[in-house]
mmCIF file of C-alpha atoms and ligand atoms in Angstrom:
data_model
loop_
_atom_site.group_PDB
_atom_site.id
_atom_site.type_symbol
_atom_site.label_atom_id
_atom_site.label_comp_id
_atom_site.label_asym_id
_atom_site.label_seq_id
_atom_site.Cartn_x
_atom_site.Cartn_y
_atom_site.Cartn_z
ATOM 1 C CA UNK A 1 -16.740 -1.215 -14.783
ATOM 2 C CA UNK A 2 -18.817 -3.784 -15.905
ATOM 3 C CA UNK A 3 -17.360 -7.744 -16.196
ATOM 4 C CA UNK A 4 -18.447 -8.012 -19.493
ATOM 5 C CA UNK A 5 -16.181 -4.706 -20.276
ATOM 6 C CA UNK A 6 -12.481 -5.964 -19.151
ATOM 7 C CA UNK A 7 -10.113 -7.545 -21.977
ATOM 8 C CA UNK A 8 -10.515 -11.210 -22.792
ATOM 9 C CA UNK A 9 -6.802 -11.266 -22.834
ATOM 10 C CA UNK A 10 -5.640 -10.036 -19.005
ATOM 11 C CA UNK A 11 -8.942 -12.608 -17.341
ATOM 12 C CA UNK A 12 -7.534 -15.606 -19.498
ATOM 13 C CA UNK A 13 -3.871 -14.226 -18.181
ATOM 14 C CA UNK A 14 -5.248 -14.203 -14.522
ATOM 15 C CA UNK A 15 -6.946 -17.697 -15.330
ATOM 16 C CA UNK A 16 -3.494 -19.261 -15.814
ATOM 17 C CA UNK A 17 -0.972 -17.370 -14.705
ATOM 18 C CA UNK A 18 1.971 -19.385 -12.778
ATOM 19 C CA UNK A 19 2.580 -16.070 -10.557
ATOM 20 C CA UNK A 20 0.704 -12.925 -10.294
ATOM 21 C CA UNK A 21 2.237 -10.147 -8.209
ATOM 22 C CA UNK A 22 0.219 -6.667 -6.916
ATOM 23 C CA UNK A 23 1.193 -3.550 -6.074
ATOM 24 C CA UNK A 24 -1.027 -1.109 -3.968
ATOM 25 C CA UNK A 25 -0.916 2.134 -3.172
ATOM 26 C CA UNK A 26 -3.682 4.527 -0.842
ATOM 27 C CA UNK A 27 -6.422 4.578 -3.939
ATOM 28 C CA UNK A 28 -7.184 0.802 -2.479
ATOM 29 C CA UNK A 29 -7.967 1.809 0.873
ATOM 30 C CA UNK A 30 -9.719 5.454 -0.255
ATOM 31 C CA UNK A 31 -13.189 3.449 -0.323
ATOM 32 C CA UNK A 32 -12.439 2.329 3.271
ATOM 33 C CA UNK A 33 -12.262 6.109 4.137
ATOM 34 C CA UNK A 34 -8.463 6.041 4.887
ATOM 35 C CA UNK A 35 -7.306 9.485 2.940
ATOM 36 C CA UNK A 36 -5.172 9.390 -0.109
ATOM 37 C CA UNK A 37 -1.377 11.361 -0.495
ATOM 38 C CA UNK A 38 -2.755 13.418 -3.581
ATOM 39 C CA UNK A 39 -5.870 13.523 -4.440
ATOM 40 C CA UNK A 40 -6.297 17.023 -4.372
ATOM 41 C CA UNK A 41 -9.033 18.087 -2.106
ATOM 42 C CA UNK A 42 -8.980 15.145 0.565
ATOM 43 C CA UNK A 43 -5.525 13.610 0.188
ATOM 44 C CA UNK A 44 -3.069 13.780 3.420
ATOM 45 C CA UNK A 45 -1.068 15.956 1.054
ATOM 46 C CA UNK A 46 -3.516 18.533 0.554
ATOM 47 C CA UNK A 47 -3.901 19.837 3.922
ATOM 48 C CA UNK A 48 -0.072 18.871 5.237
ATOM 49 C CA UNK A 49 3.546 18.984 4.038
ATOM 50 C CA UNK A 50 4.647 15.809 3.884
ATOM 51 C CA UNK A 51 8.262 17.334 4.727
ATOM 52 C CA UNK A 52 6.988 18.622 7.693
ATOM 53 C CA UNK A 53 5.829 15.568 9.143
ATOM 54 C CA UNK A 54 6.901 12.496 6.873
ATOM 55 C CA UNK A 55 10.743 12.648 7.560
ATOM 56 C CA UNK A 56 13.323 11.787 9.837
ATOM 57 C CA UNK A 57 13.890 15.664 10.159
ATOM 58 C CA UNK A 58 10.367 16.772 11.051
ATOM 59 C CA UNK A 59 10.382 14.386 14.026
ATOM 60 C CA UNK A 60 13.534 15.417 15.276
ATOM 61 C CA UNK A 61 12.394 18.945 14.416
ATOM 62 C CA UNK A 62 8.801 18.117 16.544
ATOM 63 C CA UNK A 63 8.773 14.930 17.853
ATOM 64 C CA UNK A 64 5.201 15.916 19.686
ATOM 65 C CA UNK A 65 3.229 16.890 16.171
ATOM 66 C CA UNK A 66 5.223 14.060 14.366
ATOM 67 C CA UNK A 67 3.715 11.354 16.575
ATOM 68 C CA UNK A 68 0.335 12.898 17.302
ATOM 69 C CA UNK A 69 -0.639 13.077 13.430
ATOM 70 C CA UNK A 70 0.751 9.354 12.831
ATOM 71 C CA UNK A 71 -1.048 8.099 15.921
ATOM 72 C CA UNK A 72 -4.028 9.881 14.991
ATOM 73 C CA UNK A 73 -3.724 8.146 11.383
ATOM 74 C CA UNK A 74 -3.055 4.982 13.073
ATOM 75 C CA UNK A 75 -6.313 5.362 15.158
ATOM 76 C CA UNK A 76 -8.226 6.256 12.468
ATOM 77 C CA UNK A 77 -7.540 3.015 10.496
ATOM 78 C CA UNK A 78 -9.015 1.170 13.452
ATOM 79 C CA UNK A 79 -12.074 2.628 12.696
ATOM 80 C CA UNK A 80 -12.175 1.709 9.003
ATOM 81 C CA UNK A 81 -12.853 -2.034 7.402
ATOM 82 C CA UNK A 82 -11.145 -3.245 4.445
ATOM 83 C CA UNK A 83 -13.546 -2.883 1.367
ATOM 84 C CA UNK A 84 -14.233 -5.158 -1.886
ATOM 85 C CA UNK A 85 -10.716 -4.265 -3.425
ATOM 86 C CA UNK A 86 -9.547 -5.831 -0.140
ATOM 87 C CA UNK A 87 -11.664 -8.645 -0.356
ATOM 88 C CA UNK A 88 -10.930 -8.939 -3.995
ATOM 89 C CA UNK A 89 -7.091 -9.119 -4.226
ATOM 90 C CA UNK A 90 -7.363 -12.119 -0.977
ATOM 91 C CA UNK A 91 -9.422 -13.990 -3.714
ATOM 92 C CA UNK A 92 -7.327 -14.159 -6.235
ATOM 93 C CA UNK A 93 -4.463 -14.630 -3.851
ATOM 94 C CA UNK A 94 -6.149 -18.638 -2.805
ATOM 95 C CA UNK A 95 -7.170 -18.810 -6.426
ATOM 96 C CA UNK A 96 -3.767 -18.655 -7.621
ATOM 97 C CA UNK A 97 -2.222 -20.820 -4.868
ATOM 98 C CA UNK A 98 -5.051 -23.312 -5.281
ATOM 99 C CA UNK A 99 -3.848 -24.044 -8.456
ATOM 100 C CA UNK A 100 -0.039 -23.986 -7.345
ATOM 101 C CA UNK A 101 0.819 -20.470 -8.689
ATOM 102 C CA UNK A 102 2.709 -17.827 -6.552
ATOM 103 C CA UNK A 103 1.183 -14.831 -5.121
ATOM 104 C CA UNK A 104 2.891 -11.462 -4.047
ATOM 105 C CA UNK A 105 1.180 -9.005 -2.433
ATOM 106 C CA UNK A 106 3.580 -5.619 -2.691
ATOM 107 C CA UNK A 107 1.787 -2.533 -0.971
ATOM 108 C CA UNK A 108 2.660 0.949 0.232
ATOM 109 C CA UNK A 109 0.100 1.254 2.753
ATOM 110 C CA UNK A 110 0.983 1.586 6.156
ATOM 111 C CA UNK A 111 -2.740 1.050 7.035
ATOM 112 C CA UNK A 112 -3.075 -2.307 7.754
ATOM 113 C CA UNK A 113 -6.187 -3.261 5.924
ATOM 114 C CA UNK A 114 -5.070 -5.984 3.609
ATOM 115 C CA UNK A 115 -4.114 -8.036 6.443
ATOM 116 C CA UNK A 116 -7.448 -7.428 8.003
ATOM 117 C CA UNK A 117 -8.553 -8.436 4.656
ATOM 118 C CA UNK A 118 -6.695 -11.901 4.672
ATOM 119 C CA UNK A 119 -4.226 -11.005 2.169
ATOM 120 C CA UNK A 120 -1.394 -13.810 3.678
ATOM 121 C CA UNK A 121 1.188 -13.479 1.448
ATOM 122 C CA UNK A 122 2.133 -9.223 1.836
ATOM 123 C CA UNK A 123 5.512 -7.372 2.025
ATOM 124 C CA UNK A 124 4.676 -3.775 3.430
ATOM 125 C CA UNK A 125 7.232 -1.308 1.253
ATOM 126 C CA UNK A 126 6.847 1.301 4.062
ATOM 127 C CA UNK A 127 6.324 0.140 7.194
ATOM 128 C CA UNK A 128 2.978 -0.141 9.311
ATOM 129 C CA UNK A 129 1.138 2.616 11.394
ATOM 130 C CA UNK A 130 0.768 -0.340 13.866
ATOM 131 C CA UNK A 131 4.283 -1.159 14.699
ATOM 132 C CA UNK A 132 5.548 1.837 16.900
ATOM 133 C CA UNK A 133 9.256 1.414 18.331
ATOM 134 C CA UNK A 134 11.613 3.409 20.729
ATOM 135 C CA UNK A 135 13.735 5.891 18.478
ATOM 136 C CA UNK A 136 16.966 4.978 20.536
ATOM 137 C CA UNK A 137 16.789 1.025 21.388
ATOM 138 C CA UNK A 138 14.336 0.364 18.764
ATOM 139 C CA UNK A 139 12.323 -1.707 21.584
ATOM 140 C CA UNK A 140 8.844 -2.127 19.974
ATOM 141 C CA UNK A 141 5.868 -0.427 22.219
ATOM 142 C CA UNK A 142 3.079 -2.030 22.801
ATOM 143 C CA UNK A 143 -0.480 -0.978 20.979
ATOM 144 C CA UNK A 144 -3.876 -0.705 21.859
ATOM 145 C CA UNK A 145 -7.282 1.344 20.851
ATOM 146 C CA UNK A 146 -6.262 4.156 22.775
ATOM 147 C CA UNK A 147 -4.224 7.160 21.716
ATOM 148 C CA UNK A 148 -0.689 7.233 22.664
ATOM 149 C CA UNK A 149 -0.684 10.317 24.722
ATOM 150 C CA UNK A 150 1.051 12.411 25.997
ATOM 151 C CA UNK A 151 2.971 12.787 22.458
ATOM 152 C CA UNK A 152 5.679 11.805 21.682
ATOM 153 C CA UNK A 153 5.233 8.426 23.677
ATOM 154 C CA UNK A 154 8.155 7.939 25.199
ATOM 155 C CA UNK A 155 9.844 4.354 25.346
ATOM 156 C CA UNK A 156 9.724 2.575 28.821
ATOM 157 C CA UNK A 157 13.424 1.334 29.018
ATOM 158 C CA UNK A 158 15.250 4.039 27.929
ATOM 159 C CA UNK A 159 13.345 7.266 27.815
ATOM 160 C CA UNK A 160 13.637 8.509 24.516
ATOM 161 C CA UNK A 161 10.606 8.919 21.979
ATOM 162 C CA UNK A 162 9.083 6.322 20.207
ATOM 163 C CA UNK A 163 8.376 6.718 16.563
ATOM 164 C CA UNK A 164 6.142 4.897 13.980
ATOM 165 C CA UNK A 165 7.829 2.076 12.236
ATOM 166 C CA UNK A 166 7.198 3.843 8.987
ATOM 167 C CA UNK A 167 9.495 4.829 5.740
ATOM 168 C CA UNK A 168 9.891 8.170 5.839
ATOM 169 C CA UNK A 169 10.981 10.590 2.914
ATOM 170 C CA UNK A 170 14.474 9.708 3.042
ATOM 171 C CA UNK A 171 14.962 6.568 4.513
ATOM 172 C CA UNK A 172 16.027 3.292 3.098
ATOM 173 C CA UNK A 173 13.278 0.474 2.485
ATOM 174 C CA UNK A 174 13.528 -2.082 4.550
ATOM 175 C CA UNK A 175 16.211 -4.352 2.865
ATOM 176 C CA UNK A 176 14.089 -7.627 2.916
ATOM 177 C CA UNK A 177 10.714 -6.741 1.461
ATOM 178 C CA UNK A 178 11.716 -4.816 -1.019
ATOM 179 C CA UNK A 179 14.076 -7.465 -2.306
ATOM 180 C CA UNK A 180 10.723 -9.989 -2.195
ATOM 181 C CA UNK A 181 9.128 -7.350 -4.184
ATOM 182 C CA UNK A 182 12.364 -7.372 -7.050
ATOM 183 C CA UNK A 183 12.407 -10.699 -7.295
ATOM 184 C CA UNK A 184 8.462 -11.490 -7.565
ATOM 185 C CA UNK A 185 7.905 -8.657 -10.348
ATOM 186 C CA UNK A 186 10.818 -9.671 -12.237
ATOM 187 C CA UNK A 187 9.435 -13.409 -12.552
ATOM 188 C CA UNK A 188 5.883 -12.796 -12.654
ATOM 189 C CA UNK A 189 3.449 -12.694 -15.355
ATOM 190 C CA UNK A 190 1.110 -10.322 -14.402
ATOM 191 C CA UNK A 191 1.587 -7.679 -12.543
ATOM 192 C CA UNK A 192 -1.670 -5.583 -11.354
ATOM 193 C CA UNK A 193 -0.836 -2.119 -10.168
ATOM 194 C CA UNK A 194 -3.883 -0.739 -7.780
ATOM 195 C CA UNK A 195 -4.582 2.586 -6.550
ATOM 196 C CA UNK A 196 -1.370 4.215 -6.951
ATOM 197 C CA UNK A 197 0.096 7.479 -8.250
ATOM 198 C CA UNK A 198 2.936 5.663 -9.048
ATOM 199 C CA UNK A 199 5.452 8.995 -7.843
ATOM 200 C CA UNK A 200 7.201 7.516 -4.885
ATOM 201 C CA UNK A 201 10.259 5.425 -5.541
ATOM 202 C CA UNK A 202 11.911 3.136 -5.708
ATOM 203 C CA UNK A 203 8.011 1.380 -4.666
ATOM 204 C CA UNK A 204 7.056 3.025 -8.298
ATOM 205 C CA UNK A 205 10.202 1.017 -10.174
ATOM 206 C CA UNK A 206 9.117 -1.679 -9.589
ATOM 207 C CA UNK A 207 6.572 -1.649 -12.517
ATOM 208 C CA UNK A 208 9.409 -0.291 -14.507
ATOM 209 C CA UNK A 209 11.684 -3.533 -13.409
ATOM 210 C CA UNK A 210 8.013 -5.727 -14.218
ATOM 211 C CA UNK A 211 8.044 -4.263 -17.761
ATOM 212 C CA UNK A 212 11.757 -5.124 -18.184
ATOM 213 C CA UNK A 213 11.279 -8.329 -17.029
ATOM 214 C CA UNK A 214 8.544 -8.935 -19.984
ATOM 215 C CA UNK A 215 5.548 -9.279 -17.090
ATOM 216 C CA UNK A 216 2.196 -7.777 -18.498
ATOM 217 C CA UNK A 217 0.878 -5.123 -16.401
ATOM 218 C CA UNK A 218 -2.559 -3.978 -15.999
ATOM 219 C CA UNK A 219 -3.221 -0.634 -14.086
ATOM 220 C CA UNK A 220 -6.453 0.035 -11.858
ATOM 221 C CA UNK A 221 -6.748 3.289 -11.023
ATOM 222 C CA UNK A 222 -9.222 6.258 -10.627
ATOM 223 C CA UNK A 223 -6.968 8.416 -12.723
ATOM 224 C CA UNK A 224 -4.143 8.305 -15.534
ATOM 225 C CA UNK A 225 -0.391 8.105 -14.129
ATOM 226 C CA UNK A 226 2.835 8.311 -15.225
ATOM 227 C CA UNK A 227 2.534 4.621 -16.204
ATOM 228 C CA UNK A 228 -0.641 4.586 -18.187
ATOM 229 C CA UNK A 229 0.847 4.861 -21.727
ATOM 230 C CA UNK A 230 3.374 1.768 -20.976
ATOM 231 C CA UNK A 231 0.961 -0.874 -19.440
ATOM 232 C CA UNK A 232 -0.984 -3.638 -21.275
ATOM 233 C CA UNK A 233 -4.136 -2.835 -19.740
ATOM 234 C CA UNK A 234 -5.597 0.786 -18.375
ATOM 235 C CA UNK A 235 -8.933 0.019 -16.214
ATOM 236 C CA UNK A 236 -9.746 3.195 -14.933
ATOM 237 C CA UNK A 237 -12.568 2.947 -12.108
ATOM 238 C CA UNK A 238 -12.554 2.696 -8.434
ATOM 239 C CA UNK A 239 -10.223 -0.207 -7.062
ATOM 240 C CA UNK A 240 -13.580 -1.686 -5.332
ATOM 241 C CA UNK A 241 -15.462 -1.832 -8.213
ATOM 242 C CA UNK A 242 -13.240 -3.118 -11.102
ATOM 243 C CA UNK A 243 -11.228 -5.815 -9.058
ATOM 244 C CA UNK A 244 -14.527 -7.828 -7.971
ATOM 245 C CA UNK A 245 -15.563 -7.430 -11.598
ATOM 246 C CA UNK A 246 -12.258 -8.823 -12.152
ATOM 247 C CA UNK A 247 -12.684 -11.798 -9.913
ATOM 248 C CA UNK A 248 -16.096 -12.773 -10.971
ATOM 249 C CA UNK A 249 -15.653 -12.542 -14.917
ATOM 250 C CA UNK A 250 -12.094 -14.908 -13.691
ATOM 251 C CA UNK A 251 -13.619 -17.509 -11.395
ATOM 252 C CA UNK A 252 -17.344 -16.673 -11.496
ATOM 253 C CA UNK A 253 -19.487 -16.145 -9.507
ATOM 254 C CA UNK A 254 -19.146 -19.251 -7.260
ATOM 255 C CA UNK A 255 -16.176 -17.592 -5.410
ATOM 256 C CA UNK A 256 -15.930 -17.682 -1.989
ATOM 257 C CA UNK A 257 -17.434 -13.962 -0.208
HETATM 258 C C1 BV8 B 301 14.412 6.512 -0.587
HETATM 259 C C2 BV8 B 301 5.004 6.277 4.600
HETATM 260 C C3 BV8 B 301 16.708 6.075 -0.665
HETATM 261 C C4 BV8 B 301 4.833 7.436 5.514
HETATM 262 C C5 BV8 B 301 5.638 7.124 2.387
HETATM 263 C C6 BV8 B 301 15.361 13.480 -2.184
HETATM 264 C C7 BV8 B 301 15.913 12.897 -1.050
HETATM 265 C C8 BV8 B 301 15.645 11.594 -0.680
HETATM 266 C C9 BV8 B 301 14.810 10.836 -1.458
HETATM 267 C C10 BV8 B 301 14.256 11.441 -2.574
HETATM 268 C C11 BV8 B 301 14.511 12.734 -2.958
HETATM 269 N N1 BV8 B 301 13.817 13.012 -4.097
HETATM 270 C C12 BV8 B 301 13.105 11.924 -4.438
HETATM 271 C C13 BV8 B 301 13.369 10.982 -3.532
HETATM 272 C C14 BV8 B 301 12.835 9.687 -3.470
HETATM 273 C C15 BV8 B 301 11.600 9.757 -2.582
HETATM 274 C C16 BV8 B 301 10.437 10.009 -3.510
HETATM 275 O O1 BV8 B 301 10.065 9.128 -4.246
HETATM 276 N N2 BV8 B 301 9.890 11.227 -3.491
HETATM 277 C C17 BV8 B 301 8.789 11.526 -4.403
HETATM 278 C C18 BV8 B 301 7.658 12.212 -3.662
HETATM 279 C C19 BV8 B 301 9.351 12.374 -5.544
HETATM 280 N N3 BV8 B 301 11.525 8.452 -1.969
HETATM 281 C C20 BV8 B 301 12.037 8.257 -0.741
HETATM 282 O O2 BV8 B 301 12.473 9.123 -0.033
HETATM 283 C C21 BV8 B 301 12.031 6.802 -0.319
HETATM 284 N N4 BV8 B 301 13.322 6.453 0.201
HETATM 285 O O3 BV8 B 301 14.401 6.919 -1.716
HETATM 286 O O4 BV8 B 301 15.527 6.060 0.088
HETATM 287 C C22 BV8 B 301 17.379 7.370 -0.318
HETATM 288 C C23 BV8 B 301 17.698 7.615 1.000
HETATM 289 C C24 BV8 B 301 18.362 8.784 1.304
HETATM 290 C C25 BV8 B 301 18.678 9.711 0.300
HETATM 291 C C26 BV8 B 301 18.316 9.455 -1.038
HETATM 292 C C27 BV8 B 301 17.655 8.277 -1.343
HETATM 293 C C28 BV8 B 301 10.991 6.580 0.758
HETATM 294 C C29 BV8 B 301 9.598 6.714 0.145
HETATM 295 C C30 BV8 B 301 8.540 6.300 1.171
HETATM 296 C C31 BV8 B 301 7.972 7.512 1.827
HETATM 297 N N5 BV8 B 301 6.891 7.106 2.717
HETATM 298 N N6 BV8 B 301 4.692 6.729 3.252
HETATM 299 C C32 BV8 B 301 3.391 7.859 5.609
HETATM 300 O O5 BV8 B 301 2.474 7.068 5.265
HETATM 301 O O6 BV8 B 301 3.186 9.005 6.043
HETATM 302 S S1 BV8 B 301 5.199 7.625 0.840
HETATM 303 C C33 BV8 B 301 3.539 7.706 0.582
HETATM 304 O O7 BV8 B 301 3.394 7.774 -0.839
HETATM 305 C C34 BV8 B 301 2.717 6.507 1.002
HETATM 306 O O8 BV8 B 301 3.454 5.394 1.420
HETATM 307 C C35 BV8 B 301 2.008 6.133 -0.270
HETATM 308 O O9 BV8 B 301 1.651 4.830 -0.332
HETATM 309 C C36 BV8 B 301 3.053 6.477 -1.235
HETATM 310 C C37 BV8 B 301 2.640 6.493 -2.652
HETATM 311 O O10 BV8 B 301 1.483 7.271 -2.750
HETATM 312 P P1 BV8 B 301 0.183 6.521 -3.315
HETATM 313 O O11 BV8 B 301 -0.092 5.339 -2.465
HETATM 314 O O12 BV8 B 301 0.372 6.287 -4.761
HETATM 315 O O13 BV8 B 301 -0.938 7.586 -3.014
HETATM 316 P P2 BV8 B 301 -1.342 8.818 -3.929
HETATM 317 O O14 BV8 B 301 -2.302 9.660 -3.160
HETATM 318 O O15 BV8 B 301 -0.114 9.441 -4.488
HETATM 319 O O16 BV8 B 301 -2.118 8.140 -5.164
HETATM 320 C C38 BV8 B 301 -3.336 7.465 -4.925
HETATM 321 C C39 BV8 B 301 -3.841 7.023 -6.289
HETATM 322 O O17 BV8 B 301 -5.010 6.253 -6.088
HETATM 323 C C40 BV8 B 301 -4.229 8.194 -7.184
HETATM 324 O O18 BV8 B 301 -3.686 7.985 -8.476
HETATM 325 C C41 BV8 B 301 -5.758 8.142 -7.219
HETATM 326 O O19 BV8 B 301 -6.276 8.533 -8.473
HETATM 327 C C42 BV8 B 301 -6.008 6.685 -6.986
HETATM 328 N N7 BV8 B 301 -7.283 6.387 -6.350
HETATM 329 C C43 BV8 B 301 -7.949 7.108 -5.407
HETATM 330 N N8 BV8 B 301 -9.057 6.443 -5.047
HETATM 331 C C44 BV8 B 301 -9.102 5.298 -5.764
HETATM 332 C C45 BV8 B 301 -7.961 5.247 -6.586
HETATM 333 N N9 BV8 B 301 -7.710 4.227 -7.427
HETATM 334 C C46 BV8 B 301 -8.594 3.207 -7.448
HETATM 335 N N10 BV8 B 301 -9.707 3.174 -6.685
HETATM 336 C C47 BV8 B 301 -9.995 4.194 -5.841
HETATM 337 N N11 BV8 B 301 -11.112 4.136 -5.097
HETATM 338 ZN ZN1 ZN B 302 14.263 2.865 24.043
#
């Protein structure tokens, strides 16, 4: 998408907003090489069932496969670099605290990049792929470059498997970032929702609660969602693409790489 083609109205929003949240989903981290849920042909989805191996049941079902296809996900983030949508979204985070606003970085990737990216200010919805810890004593186990084999990994003080600290299908949230992510959409005034399906909840009611709240909402997205008839702006185009466009028609082109 070009700069010259995205609405006057949501870069003069951006320009001034007093707090911009973001919501991501996989689509951001698709042009990093890290496989989407549901995009048909490549996404994680369309080769596995998620309820055979994202929920509390499949791992007590198969603890071995469970852990062997997360630490094989886990190892293959290692491999990939954040990308311009990365890049991007840390940009406008020190452009809006430069000027005093607040900045809230919601995602529900468990891949790790926008850290890598310098995102600072991030609540993780559903856990990391880098934070493995014991199923029984919940001691955390320790992570390097090399794969956690023999599967499952089994925890050094008290024997039983270890699990990755994800949110399965299922489980609760954890308490305290999703309650950052509430309160930040419900006092924002611009919400941008990146790369995401928008079919897992509660993560996906949170642009509902934005909406409620009166926050405009722009959506940047390969493809229409459930959401693309309620928000203020549709910018349909790779994550990568439009939010650099975004950042350069905002601050020009004088922003920091
Ligand atoms: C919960 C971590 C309370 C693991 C994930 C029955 C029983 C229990 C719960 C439910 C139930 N029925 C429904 C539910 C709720 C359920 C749910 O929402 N199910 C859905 C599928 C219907 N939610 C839960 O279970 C949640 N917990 O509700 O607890 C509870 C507890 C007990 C009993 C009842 C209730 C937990 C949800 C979290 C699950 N964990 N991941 C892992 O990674 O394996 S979910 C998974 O989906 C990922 O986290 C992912 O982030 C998330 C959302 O997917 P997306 O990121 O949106 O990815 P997707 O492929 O779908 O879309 C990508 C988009 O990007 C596409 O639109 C594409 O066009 C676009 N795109 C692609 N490339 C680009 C791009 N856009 C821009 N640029 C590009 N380059
Ligand atoms: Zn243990």
């Amino acid at each position: 998408m070009q700069a010259d083609s995205l609405p006057e109205a949501l870069v003069e929003l951006l320009a001034a907003a007093r707090a911009v949240a973001v919501l991501t989903g996989s689509g951001v981290s698709a042009e990093s090489g890290i496989p989407t849920f549901r995009d048909a042909l490549t996404g994680h989805w369309a080769r596995f069932d998620p309820y055979e191996l994202a929920t509390p049941q499949a791992f007590g079902r198969d603890p071995a496969r469970v852990t062997e296809w997360y630490d094989q996900r886990r190892l293959a983030c290692l491999q990939c670099r954040p990308n311009a949508g990365h890049a991007a979204l840390t940009e406008i985070e020190g452009h809006v605290e430069e000027r005093g606003g607040r900045f809230l970085l919601v995602t529900q990737n468990v891949d790790g990049l926008h850290q890598r990216a310098g995102s600072r200010r991030i609540v993780e919805l559903h856990g990391s792929l880098h934070d493995w810890r014991c199923s029984g004593c919940a001691a955390s186990m320790p992570l390097g470059d090399e794969p956690l084999s023999p599967y499952p990994p089994r925890c050094r003080a008290c024997g039983q498997p270890v699990r990755p600290g994800v949110v399965w299908f299922g489980e609760m949230l954890p308490r305290d970032a999703f309650a950052a992510a509430e309160s930040m959409v419900q006092q924002a005034d611009l919400l941008l929702v990146v790369g995401t399906s928008g079919l897992v909840h509660p993560a996906a009611g949170l642009v509902d609660l934005a909406m409620d709240s009166g926050c405009a909402c722009c959506q940047i997205n390969l493809e229409p969602t459930p959401y693309t008839s309620c928000m203020r702006w549709c910018l349909q185009g790779a994550a990568g693409t439009i939010l650099p466009s975004l950042v350069r028609k905002t601050w020009g082109d004088s922003s920091p790489a």
